[in-house]
Amino acid sequence: MRRCLMGIRLYLNKRRERLTLSCLSDDELRDIGLTPSEARTEVNKSWFWG
């Protein structure tokens, strides 16, 4: 049961981070060391596998 809950928590954290990335401007992405292309790649990752 605990492993299942940890998996759900991990999924929700990744989802939240990807949603946040999708809202950042190019300048904000540069501030955290990402290019817009890298951010798009991360945002478009599969919700199931990635």
Short mmCIF file of C-alpha atoms in Angstrom, two decimals:
data_model
loop_
_atom_site.label_atom_id
_atom_site.label_comp_id
_atom_site.label_asym_id
_atom_site.label_seq_id
_atom_site.Cartn_x
_atom_site.Cartn_y
_atom_site.Cartn_z
CA MET A 1 0.00 0.00 0.00
CA ARG A 2 2.77 2.40 0.92
CA ARG A 3 4.56 1.80 -2.40
CA CYS A 4 1.36 2.57 -4.27
CA LEU A 5 0.91 5.84 -2.39
CA MET A 6 4.53 6.81 -3.07
CA GLY A 7 3.97 6.15 -6.78
CA ILE A 8 0.89 8.34 -6.81
CA ARG A 9 2.75 11.11 -4.98
CA LEU A 10 5.61 10.92 -7.50
CA TYR A 11 3.16 11.10 -10.41
CA LEU A 12 1.40 14.13 -8.90
CA ASN A 13 4.70 15.90 -8.24
CA LYS A 14 5.88 15.36 -11.83
CA ARG A 15 2.52 16.52 -13.16
CA ARG A 16 2.64 19.70 -11.06
CA GLU A 17 6.22 20.45 -12.11
CA ARG A 18 5.39 19.95 -15.80
CA LEU A 19 2.35 22.22 -15.52
CA THR A 20 4.55 24.85 -13.90
CA LEU A 21 7.16 24.53 -16.67
CA SER A 22 4.48 25.00 -19.30
CA CYS A 23 3.57 28.39 -17.80
CA LEU A 24 7.09 29.85 -17.60
CA SER A 25 8.34 32.49 -20.01
CA ASP A 26 11.54 32.05 -22.02
CA ASP A 27 13.36 34.40 -19.61
CA GLU A 28 12.18 32.41 -16.59
CA LEU A 29 13.26 29.16 -18.24
CA ARG A 30 16.72 30.61 -18.89
CA ASP A 31 16.91 31.63 -15.22
CA ILE A 32 16.57 27.99 -14.20
CA GLY A 33 18.93 26.77 -16.93
CA LEU A 34 16.44 25.37 -19.46
CA THR A 35 15.80 26.23 -23.06
CA PRO A 36 12.22 26.46 -24.31
CA SER A 37 12.88 23.30 -26.34
CA GLU A 38 14.02 21.36 -23.26
CA ALA A 39 10.98 22.54 -21.32
CA ARG A 40 8.65 21.48 -24.16
CA THR A 41 10.28 18.06 -24.23
CA GLU A 42 9.72 17.63 -20.50
CA VAL A 43 6.14 18.94 -20.61
CA ASN A 44 5.26 16.57 -23.47
CA LYS A 45 6.56 13.43 -21.76
CA SER A 46 4.09 10.65 -21.23
CA TRP A 47 2.14 10.86 -18.01
CA PHE A 48 2.41 7.11 -17.71
CA TRP A 49 6.05 6.37 -18.53
CA GLY A 50 7.86 9.52 -17.61
#
